Coordinates of C-alpha atoms in Angstrom, one line a residue:
M70 CA -8.8 -21.2 6.3
Q71 CA -11.2 -23.9 5.3
L72 CA -9.8 -27.4 5.9
S73 CA -11.5 -30.7 5.2
Q74 CA -11.7 -33.6 7.6
G75 CA -8.3 -35.2 7.5
Q76 CA -6.8 -32.7 5.2
K77 CA -3.1 -32.9 4.7
I78 CA -1.3 -29.6 5.3
A79 CA 1.7 -28.4 3.5
V80 CA 3.4 -25.1 4.6
L81 CA 5.4 -23.5 2.0
T82 CA 7.5 -20.3 2.6
G83 CA 8.3 -18.1 -0.5
G84 CA 5.3 -19.6 -2.2
T85 CA 4.3 -16.4 -4.0
D86 CA 7.3 -16.0 -6.4
G87 CA 10.0 -17.8 -8.2
M88 CA 10.3 -21.5 -7.7
G89 CA 7.8 -21.6 -4.8
R90 CA 5.1 -20.3 -7.1
L91 CA 5.4 -23.6 -9.0
V92 CA 5.8 -25.7 -6.2
A93 CA 2.4 -24.6 -4.5
P94 CA 0.0 -26.0 -7.3
L95 CA 2.1 -29.2 -7.3
L96 CA 1.4 -29.9 -3.7
A97 CA -2.2 -28.8 -4.2
Q98 CA -2.7 -31.2 -7.1
A99 CA -1.2 -33.9 -4.7
G100 CA -4.1 -33.4 -2.3
F101 CA -2.6 -30.9 0.2
H102 CA -4.1 -27.6 1.5
V103 CA -1.1 -25.5 0.9
V104 CA -0.5 -22.7 3.2
T105 CA 1.7 -20.3 1.1
Q106 CA 3.7 -17.6 2.7
G107 CA 5.0 -14.4 1.2
R108 CA 5.1 -10.6 1.6
S109 CA 2.7 -9.5 -1.2
A110 CA -1.0 -10.1 -0.5
A111 CA -1.6 -9.5 -4.2
R112 CA 0.7 -12.1 -5.3
G113 CA -0.6 -14.6 -2.6
K114 CA -4.1 -14.0 -3.8
E115 CA -2.9 -14.9 -7.3
V116 CA -1.5 -18.2 -6.2
V117 CA -4.4 -19.1 -4.1
D118 CA -7.0 -18.1 -6.7
G119 CA -5.2 -20.2 -9.3
I120 CA -5.1 -23.2 -7.1
V121 CA -8.6 -22.9 -6.2
A122 CA -9.7 -22.5 -9.8
A123 CA -7.9 -25.7 -10.5
G124 CA -9.9 -27.7 -8.0
G125 CA -7.3 -27.5 -5.1
Q126 CA -7.2 -25.9 -1.7
A127 CA -4.9 -23.1 -0.5
S128 CA -4.5 -20.2 1.9
F129 CA -2.2 -17.2 1.9
M130 CA -0.5 -16.0 5.1
A131 CA 1.6 -12.8 4.9
C132 CA 4.9 -12.6 6.8
D133 CA 8.2 -10.7 6.5
L134 CA 10.9 -13.3 7.1
A135 CA 13.5 -10.5 7.8
D136 CA 11.6 -9.7 10.9
L137 CA 11.9 -12.1 13.7
A138 CA 8.7 -10.8 15.6
D139 CA 6.8 -11.3 12.5
V140 CA 8.0 -14.7 12.1
R141 CA 6.7 -15.4 15.5
R142 CA 3.4 -13.8 14.9
F143 CA 3.0 -15.8 11.7
A144 CA 4.0 -19.0 13.5
N145 CA 1.5 -18.3 16.3
D146 CA -1.3 -17.5 13.9
L147 CA -0.7 -20.8 12.0
T148 CA -0.6 -22.9 15.0
R149 CA -4.0 -21.6 16.0
R150 CA -5.4 -22.6 12.7
V151 CA -4.0 -26.2 12.1
E152 CA -3.9 -29.3 14.1
R153 CA -1.1 -30.7 12.1
I154 CA 1.6 -30.1 9.4
D155 CA 2.4 -32.9 7.2
V156 CA 5.1 -31.1 5.1
L157 CA 7.0 -27.9 6.0
I158 CA 9.0 -26.5 3.0
N159 CA 11.5 -23.6 4.1
N160 CA 11.9 -22.4 0.6
A161 CA 12.0 -18.6 0.8
G162 CA 15.4 -16.9 0.5
I163 CA 17.4 -14.0 -1.0
G164 CA 20.4 -14.4 -3.2
T165 CA 23.9 -12.8 -3.3
G166 CA 22.7 -9.6 -5.0
P167 CA 24.5 -7.9 -7.7
D168 CA 28.3 -7.7 -7.4
G169 CA 29.5 -4.9 -5.1
A170 CA 26.2 -4.5 -3.5
P171 CA 26.5 -3.0 0.2
R172 CA 25.6 -5.0 3.4
E173 CA 22.1 -4.9 4.3
T174 CA 20.4 -5.5 7.7
S175 CA 17.2 -7.0 8.8
A176 CA 14.4 -5.4 11.1
D177 CA 16.5 -7.0 14.0
G178 CA 19.8 -5.3 12.8
L179 CA 21.4 -8.6 11.7
E180 CA 22.9 -9.3 8.3
R181 CA 19.9 -9.7 5.9
R182 CA 20.8 -13.0 4.1
F183 CA 21.7 -14.7 7.5
A184 CA 18.4 -13.5 8.8
V185 CA 16.1 -14.5 5.9
N186 CA 17.9 -17.6 4.7
Y187 CA 18.8 -19.2 7.9
L188 CA 17.4 -17.5 11.2
A189 CA 13.9 -17.3 9.9
P190 CA 13.6 -21.0 8.9
Y191 CA 15.3 -21.9 12.1
L192 CA 12.7 -20.0 14.2
L193 CA 9.7 -21.0 12.2
T194 CA 10.5 -24.7 12.3
R195 CA 11.1 -24.5 16.0
L196 CA 7.9 -22.8 16.6
L197 CA 5.9 -25.1 14.3
L198 CA 7.7 -28.5 15.5
D199 CA 4.7 -29.7 17.7
K200 CA 2.4 -29.4 14.8
V201 CA 4.9 -31.3 12.5
Q202 CA 5.4 -34.0 15.1
A203 CA 1.5 -34.4 15.3
T204 CA 1.9 -36.0 11.9
P205 CA 3.5 -39.4 11.7
Q206 CA 6.1 -39.5 9.0
A207 CA 5.9 -35.7 8.4
R208 CA 8.7 -34.2 6.3
I209 CA 10.8 -31.0 6.7
V210 CA 12.5 -29.8 3.6
N211 CA 15.0 -26.9 3.7
V212 CA 16.1 -25.4 0.4
A213 CA 20.0 -24.9 0.6
S214 CA 22.3 -24.5 -2.2
E215 CA 25.3 -26.0 -4.1
G216 CA 26.8 -22.7 -3.3
Q217 CA 28.5 -23.3 0.1
E218 CA 31.2 -21.5 2.2
P219 CA 32.2 -22.4 5.7
L220 CA 30.9 -20.2 8.6
D221 CA 33.3 -17.8 10.0
F222 CA 32.4 -17.8 13.7
D223 CA 34.6 -14.6 14.3
N224 CA 32.7 -12.8 11.7
M225 CA 29.3 -14.3 11.7
Q226 CA 27.4 -11.0 10.7
L227 CA 30.1 -10.1 8.1
E228 CA 30.5 -6.8 9.5
R229 CA 34.0 -7.2 8.1
D230 CA 34.9 -7.8 4.4
Y231 CA 31.3 -8.0 3.4
S232 CA 30.5 -10.0 0.2
G233 CA 27.0 -10.9 -0.8
Y234 CA 28.3 -14.1 -2.3
Y235 CA 29.7 -15.1 1.1
A236 CA 26.7 -13.9 2.9
Y237 CA 24.5 -16.2 0.8
C238 CA 26.8 -19.2 0.7
R239 CA 27.4 -19.1 4.5
S240 CA 23.7 -18.9 5.1
K241 CA 23.0 -22.0 3.1
V242 CA 25.7 -23.9 5.0
A243 CA 24.0 -22.8 8.2
V244 CA 20.7 -24.1 6.8
I245 CA 22.3 -27.4 6.1
M246 CA 23.7 -27.7 9.6
L247 CA 20.3 -27.0 11.1
T248 CA 18.9 -29.8 8.8
F249 CA 21.4 -32.3 10.0
D250 CA 20.7 -31.3 13.6
L251 CA 16.9 -31.7 13.2
A252 CA 17.2 -35.2 11.5
E253 CA 19.1 -36.4 14.6
E254 CA 16.7 -34.7 17.0
L255 CA 13.7 -36.1 15.3
K256 CA 14.9 -39.5 14.4
A257 CA 12.7 -41.5 16.9
S258 CA 9.6 -39.5 16.0
G259 CA 9.5 -40.6 12.3
V260 CA 9.7 -37.0 11.1
T261 CA 12.4 -36.6 8.4
A262 CA 14.3 -33.5 7.6
N263 CA 16.6 -33.1 4.5
A264 CA 18.2 -30.1 2.8
M265 CA 18.4 -29.7 -0.9
H266 CA 19.7 -28.0 -4.1
P267 CA 17.0 -27.5 -6.7
G268 CA 19.1 -26.2 -9.5
A269 CA 21.6 -23.6 -10.3
F270 CA 20.7 -20.0 -11.4
M271 CA 17.2 -20.7 -12.3
N272 CA 14.8 -18.1 -13.9
T273 CA 13.7 -16.5 -10.6
T274 CA 13.7 -12.9 -9.2
M275 CA 16.6 -13.9 -7.0
V276 CA 18.8 -14.8 -10.0
R277 CA 17.7 -11.8 -12.1
E278 CA 18.6 -9.5 -9.1
M279 CA 22.2 -11.2 -9.3
N280 CA 22.5 -10.3 -12.9
H281 CA 23.4 -13.9 -13.6
E282 CA 22.6 -15.8 -16.8
V283 CA 19.9 -18.6 -16.3
V284 CA 21.4 -22.1 -16.2
D285 CA 18.8 -24.4 -15.0
S286 CA 15.1 -24.9 -15.5
V287 CA 12.9 -23.4 -12.5
D288 CA 10.4 -26.1 -13.5
E289 CA 12.9 -28.9 -12.9
G290 CA 13.7 -27.2 -9.7
A291 CA 10.1 -27.0 -8.5
R292 CA 9.8 -30.7 -9.3
H293 CA 12.9 -31.7 -7.3
V294 CA 11.4 -29.9 -4.2
F295 CA 8.0 -31.5 -4.7
E296 CA 9.6 -34.8 -5.0
L297 CA 11.6 -34.5 -1.9
A298 CA 8.5 -33.4 0.0
T299 CA 6.2 -36.1 -1.3
H300 CA 7.6 -38.9 -3.3
P301 CA 7.6 -42.6 -1.9
R302 CA 11.2 -43.1 -2.7
F303 CA 12.2 -40.5 0.1
H304 CA 10.1 -42.2 2.6
G305 CA 12.2 -42.6 5.8
V306 CA 15.1 -40.8 4.3
T307 CA 16.4 -38.1 6.7
G308 CA 19.6 -36.2 7.4
R309 CA 20.6 -35.9 3.7
Y310 CA 21.6 -33.3 1.2
I311 CA 19.9 -33.9 -2.0
N312 CA 21.3 -32.3 -5.1
C313 CA 18.7 -32.2 -8.0
G314 CA 17.1 -35.4 -6.9
V315 CA 20.3 -37.5 -5.9
E316 CA 22.4 -37.4 -2.8
G317 CA 25.1 -34.7 -2.9
V318 CA 28.3 -33.6 -0.9
V319 CA 28.4 -30.8 1.4
K320 CA 31.2 -28.8 3.0
P321 CA 33.0 -30.8 5.8
Q322 CA 32.0 -28.0 8.3
C323 CA 28.4 -29.3 7.9
H324 CA 29.3 -32.7 9.4
D325 CA 31.3 -31.0 12.2
I326 CA 29.7 -31.4 15.6
H327 CA 31.8 -28.8 17.3
A328 CA 30.8 -26.2 14.7
R329 CA 27.1 -27.3 14.6
N330 CA 27.1 -26.8 18.4
R331 CA 28.7 -23.5 18.0
L332 CA 26.1 -22.4 15.5
R333 CA 23.2 -23.8 17.6
D334 CA 24.4 -21.9 20.7
Y335 CA 24.8 -18.7 18.7
T336 CA 21.4 -19.0 17.2
R337 CA 19.7 -19.5 20.5
Q338 CA 21.3 -16.3 21.6
L339 CA 19.8 -14.4 18.9
V340 CA 16.3 -16.0 18.8
G341 CA 15.9 -17.2 22.4
I342 CA 15.1 -20.9 21.5

């Protein structure tokens, strides 16, 4: 990873496919060295080569977000390579899957959507937080969804009554709750943390796997992510849920301190921090 003096760093998960593949070059055009994460080295090389050919700077780092040990390895490798992180975008995720699809588990035996969509960004953000806080006014952007369902603390892993829809929507509520916690924790540091919904049923692999018709533009979704991560109008804005560029409404549970504390305690039992 070759960095220029004073180079701004943006870390983007899920940057080799779907919306992330469009966000990465936008960040590079804005002057960031983009560290893009994905599972496929071939797709990662395509993204990096395209950015470099256009005059930007980027690196690819492989990581399987369904494996907490690999998330730790990725974070440790990254912290050794960079002195700071200006923007952290937790974009990677998996959707509901087709109707009737069976429950899947991660490498750690956890419900897969909860693991990838929530636990991985939780752990990655925690492990990278020192590097984020090394940059005044750094931004954390967590890609959530308008699709939200309250967490059931008696069935967190959906071992009963499994539904891909509920698995996805509950994982996104957990992401929003994480974001609100981070915003409060980091308020004095100047680092901002916001969750966002980029658009509904965009033309991405996730939506195609759901067998759902396309509704919103993936290009517009990428622009919404990019703007929340970089635009001056979001300077100092923190602890918000931004729906397609404007402040949106979340499920009441996201604001429930008792529920957020329960989620945080549960998460710490799973990941150790």
